[in-house]
Tab-separated table of C-alpha atoms in Angstrom:
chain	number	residue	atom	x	y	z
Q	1	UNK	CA	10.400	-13.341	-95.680
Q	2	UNK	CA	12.926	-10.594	-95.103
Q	3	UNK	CA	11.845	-7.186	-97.072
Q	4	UNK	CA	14.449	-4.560	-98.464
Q	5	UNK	CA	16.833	-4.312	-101.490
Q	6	UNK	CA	16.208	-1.397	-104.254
Q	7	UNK	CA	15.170	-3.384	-107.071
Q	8	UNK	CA	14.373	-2.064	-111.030
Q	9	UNK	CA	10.848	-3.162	-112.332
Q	10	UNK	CA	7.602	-1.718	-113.053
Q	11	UNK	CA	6.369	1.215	-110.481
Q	12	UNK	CA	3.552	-1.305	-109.014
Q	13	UNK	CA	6.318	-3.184	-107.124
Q	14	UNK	CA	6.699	-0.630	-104.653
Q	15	UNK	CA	3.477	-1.366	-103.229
Q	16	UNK	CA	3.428	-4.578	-100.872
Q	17	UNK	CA	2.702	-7.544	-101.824
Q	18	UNK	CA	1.100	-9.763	-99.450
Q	19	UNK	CA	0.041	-13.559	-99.138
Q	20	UNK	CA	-2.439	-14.656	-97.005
Q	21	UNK	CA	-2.076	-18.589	-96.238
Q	22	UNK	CA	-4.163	-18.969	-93.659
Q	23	UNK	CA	-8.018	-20.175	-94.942
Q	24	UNK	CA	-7.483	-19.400	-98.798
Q	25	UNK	CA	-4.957	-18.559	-100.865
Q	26	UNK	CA	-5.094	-14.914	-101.250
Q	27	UNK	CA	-2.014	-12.754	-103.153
Q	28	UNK	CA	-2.561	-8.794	-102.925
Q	29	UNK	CA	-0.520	-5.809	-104.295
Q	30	UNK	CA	-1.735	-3.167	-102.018
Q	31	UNK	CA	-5.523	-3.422	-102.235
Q	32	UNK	CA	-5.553	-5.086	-105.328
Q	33	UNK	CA	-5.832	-9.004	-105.704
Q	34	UNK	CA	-3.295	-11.095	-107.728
Q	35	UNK	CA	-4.601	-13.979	-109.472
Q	36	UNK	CA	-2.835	-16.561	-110.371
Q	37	UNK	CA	-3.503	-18.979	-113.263
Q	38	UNK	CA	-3.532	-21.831	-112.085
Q	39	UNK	CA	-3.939	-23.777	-108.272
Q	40	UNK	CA	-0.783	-25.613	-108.898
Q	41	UNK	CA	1.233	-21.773	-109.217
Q	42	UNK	CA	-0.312	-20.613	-106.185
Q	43	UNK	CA	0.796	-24.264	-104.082
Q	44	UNK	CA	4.202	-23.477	-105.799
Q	45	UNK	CA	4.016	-20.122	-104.371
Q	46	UNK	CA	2.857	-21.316	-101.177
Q	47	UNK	CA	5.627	-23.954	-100.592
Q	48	UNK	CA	8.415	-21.614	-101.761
Q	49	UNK	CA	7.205	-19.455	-98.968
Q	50	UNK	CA	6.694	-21.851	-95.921
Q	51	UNK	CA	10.007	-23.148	-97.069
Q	52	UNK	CA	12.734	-20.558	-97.593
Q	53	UNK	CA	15.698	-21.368	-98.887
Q	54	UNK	CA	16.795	-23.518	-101.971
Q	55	UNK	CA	14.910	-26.588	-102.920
Q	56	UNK	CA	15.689	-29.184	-105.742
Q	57	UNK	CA	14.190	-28.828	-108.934
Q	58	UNK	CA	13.445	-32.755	-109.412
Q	59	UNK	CA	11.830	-32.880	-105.624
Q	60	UNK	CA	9.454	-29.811	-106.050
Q	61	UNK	CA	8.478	-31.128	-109.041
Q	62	UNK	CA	7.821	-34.610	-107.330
Q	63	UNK	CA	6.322	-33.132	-104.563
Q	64	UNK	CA	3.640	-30.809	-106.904
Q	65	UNK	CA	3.018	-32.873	-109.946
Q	66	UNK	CA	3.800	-36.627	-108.447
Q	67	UNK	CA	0.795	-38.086	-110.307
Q	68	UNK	CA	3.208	-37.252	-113.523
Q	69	UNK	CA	6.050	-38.337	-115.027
Q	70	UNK	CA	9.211	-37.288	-114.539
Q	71	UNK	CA	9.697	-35.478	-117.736
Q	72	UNK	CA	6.100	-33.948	-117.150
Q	73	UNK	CA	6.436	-32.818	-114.006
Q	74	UNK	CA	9.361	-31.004	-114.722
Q	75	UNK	CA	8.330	-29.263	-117.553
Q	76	UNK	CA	5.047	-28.130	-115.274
Q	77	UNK	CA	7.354	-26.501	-112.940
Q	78	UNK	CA	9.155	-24.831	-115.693
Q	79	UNK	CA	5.749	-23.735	-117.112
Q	80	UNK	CA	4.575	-22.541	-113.347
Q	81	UNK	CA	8.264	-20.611	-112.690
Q	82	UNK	CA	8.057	-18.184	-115.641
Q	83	UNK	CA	4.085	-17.633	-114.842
Q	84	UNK	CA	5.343	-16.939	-111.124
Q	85	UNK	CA	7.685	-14.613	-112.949
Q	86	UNK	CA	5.008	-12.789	-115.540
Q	87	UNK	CA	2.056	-12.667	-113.448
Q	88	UNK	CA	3.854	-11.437	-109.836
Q	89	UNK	CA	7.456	-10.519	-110.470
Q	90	UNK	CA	10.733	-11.107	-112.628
Q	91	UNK	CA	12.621	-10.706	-108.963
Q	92	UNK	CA	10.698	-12.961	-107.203
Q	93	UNK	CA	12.585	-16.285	-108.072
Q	94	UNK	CA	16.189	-17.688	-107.699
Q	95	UNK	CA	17.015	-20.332	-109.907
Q	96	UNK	CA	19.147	-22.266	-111.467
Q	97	UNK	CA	19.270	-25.723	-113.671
Q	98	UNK	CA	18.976	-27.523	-110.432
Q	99	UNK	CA	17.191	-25.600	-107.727
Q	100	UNK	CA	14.734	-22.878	-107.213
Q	101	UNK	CA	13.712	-20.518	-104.383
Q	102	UNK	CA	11.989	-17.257	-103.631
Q	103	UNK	CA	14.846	-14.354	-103.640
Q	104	UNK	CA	15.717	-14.016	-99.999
Q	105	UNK	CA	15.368	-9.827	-100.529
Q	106	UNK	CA	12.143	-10.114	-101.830
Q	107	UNK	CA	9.895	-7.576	-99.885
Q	108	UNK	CA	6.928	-9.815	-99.171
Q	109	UNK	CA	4.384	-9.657	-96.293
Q	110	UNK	CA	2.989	-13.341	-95.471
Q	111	UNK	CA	0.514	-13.904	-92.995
Q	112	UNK	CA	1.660	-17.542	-91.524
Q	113	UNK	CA	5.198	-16.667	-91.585
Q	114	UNK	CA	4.794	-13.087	-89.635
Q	115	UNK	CA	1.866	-15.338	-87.358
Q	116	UNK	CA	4.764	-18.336	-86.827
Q	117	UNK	CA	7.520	-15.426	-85.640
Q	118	UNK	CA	5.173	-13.815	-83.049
Q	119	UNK	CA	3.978	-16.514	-81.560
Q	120	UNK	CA	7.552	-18.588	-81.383
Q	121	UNK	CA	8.471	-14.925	-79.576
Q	122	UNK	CA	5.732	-15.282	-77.405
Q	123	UNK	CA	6.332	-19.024	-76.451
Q	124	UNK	CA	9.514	-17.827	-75.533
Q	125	UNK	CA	8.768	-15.325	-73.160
Q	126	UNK	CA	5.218	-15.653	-71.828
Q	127	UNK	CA	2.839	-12.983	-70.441
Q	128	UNK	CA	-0.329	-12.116	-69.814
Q	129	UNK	CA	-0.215	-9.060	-72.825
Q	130	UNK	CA	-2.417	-10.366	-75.477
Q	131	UNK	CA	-1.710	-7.820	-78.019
Q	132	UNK	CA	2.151	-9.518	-78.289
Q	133	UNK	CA	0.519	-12.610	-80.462
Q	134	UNK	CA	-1.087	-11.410	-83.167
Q	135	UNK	CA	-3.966	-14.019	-82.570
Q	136	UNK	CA	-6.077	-12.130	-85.570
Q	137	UNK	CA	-3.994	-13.200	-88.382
Q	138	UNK	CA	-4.864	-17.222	-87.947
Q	139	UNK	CA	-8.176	-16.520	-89.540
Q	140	UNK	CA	-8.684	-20.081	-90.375
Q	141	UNK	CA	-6.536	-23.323	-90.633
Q	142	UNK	CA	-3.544	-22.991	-92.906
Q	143	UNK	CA	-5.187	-23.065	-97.454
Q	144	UNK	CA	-8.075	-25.110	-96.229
Q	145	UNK	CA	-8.812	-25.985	-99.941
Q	146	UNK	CA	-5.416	-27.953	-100.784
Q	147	UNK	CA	-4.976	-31.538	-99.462
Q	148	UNK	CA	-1.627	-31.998	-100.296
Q	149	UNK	CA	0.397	-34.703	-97.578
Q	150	UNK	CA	2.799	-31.678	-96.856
Q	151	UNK	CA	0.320	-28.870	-96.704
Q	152	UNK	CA	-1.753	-31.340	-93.898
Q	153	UNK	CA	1.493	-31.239	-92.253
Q	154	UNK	CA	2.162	-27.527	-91.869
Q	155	UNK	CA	-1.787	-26.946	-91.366
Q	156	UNK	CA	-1.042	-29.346	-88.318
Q	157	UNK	CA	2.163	-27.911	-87.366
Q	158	UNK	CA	0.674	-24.120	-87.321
Q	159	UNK	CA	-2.716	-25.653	-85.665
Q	160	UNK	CA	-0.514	-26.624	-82.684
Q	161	UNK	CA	1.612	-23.544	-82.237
Q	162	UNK	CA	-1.896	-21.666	-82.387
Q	163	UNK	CA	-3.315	-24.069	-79.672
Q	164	UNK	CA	0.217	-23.878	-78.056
Q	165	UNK	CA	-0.057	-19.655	-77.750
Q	166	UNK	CA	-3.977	-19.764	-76.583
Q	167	UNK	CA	-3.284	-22.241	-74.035
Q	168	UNK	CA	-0.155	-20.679	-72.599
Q	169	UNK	CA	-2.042	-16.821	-72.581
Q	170	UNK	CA	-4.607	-18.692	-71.055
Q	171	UNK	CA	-2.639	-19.955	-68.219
Q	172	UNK	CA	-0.786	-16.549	-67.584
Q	173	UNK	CA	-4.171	-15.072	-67.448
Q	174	UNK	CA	-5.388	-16.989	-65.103
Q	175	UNK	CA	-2.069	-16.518	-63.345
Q	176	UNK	CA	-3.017	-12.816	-62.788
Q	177	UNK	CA	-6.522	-13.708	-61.903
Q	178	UNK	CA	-7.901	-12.069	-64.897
Q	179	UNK	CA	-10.264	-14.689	-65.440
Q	180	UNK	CA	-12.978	-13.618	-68.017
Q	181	UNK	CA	-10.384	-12.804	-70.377
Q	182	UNK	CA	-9.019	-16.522	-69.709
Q	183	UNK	CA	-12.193	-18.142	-70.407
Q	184	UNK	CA	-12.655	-15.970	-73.983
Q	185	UNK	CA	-9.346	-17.399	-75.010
Q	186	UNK	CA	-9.828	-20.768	-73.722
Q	187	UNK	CA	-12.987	-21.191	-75.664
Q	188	UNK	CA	-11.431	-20.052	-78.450
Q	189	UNK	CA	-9.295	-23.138	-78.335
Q	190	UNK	CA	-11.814	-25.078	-77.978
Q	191	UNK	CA	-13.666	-23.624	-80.851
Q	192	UNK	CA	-10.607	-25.568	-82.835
Q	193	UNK	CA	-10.242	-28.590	-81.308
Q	194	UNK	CA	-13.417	-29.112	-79.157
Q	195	UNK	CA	-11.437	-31.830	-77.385
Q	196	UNK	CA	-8.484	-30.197	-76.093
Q	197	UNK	CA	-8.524	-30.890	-72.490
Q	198	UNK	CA	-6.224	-28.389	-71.198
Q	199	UNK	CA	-8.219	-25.983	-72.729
Q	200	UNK	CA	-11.104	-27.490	-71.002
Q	201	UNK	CA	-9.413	-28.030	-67.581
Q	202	UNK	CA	-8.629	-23.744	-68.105
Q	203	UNK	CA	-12.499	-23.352	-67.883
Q	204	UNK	CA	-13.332	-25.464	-65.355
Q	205	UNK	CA	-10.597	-23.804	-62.833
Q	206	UNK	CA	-11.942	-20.347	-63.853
Q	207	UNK	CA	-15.385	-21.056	-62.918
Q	208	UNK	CA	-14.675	-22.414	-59.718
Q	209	UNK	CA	-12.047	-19.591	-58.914
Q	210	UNK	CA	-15.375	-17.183	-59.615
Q	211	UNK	CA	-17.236	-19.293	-56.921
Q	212	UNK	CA	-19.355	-21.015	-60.115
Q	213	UNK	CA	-19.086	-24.969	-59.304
Q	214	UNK	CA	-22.425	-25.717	-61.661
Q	215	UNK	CA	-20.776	-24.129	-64.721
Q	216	UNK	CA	-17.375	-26.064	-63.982
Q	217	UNK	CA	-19.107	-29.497	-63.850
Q	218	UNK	CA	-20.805	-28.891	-67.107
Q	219	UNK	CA	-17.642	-27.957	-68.533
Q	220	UNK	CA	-16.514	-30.991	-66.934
Q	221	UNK	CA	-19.470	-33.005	-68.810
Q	222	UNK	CA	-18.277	-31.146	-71.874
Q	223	UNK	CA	-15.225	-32.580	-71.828
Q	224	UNK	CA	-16.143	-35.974	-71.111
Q	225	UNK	CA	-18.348	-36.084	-74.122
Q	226	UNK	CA	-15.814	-34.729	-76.509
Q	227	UNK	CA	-13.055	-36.840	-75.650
Q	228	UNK	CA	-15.168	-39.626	-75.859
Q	229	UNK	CA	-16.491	-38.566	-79.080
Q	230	UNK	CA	-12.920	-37.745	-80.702
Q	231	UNK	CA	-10.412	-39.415	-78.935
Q	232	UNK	CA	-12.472	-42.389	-77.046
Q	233	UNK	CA	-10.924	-41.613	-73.952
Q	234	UNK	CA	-11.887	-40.421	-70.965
Q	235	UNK	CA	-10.402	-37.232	-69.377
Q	236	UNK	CA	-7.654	-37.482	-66.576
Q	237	UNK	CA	-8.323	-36.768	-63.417
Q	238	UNK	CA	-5.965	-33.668	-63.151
């Protein structure tokens, strides 16, 4: 979300305001936490940031409060606007009869949204220089306590591009022979999805590039068992 703009409200605006998506919701001004009344504001909140831009009234509405009626579900985005407004900021929202979004000058820092940029950057242009994704930010899946069909589809979508960055530092590590650091972030993938088996193949060459065959047929072994145990396949023999 793109900061700047002068804007008139109370003096507590001009410290940031920050959102943390990534395990659970957290909303900070400076130090202090924001609290929001209700889960359904802070999934409104959410969405309107993983989604910039203008979005139907009638759809959010469907999309947050489909076990209601129309009518219902209209008036509980209504209710949840004007709390987003008195409990974070009169600025934050652009609406009108038919749409809503988050004001595109709002100065807000989000976690998955700065995380998404780097690492996009990074798949990009590749190297070896860790510090370029900022790996520390993806602190957990994407609000692990909402179940919502389209928050499992971003927590999938930023799962993968997580995955995506590990495994492709991994590879230019190994690339420039630095393999200890390889094997940290290889692990690390596998530390979210115990199955992946590129992640898995990463270890393997790194032990025997070290001269260590036992270690890369237990990794081997590893894999075997957990792509049986997820996937019911067996590993290829790449």
């Amino acid at each position: 979300m793109a900061s700047g703009g002068s804007r008139n409200s109370c003096e507590s605006v001009d410290l940031p305001l920050r959102v943390h998506l990534f395990g659970r919701f957290r909303f900070e001004r400076g130090s202090e936490a924001i609290r929001l009344s209700t889960r359904k504001v802070e999934l409104l909140l959410a969405y309107l940031v993983l989604n910039p831009g203008f979005h139907s009234r009638e759809r959010t509405a469907a999309l947050l409060w489909g076990d209601s009626s129309d009518q219902s579900a209209r008036a509980s985005l209504r209710n949840a606007l004007a709390i987003l407004r008195r409990e974070v900021d009169p600025d934050l929202l652009a609406t009108d009869r038919q749409s809503v979004a988050l004001r595109a000058d709002f100065p807000l820092w989000v976690d998955a949204l700065q995380f998404r940029s780097e690492a996009r950057r990074f798949l990009d242009s590749p190297s070896s220089d860790h510090s370029r994704v900022p790996l520390d930010l993806y602190t957990d899946d994407l609000l692990v306590d909402f179940y919502e069909d389209w928050v499992l589809v971003e927590r999938r979508g930023f799962r993968e591009l997580y995955l995506d960055a590990l495994l492709e530092l991994t590879q230019q590590l190994r690339s420039h022979t630095e393999y200890e650091d390889a094997r940290r972030f290889a692990t690390l993938a596998l530390h979210h999805d115990r199955a992946n088996e590129r992640a898995h193949q990463h270890l393997m060459f790194c032990h025997l590039a070290v001269g260590n065959r036992a270690a890369a047929l237990r990794q081997f072994e590893s894999c075997r068992a957990a792509m049986e145990e997820e996937l019911g396949v067996e590993p290829s023999d790449a």
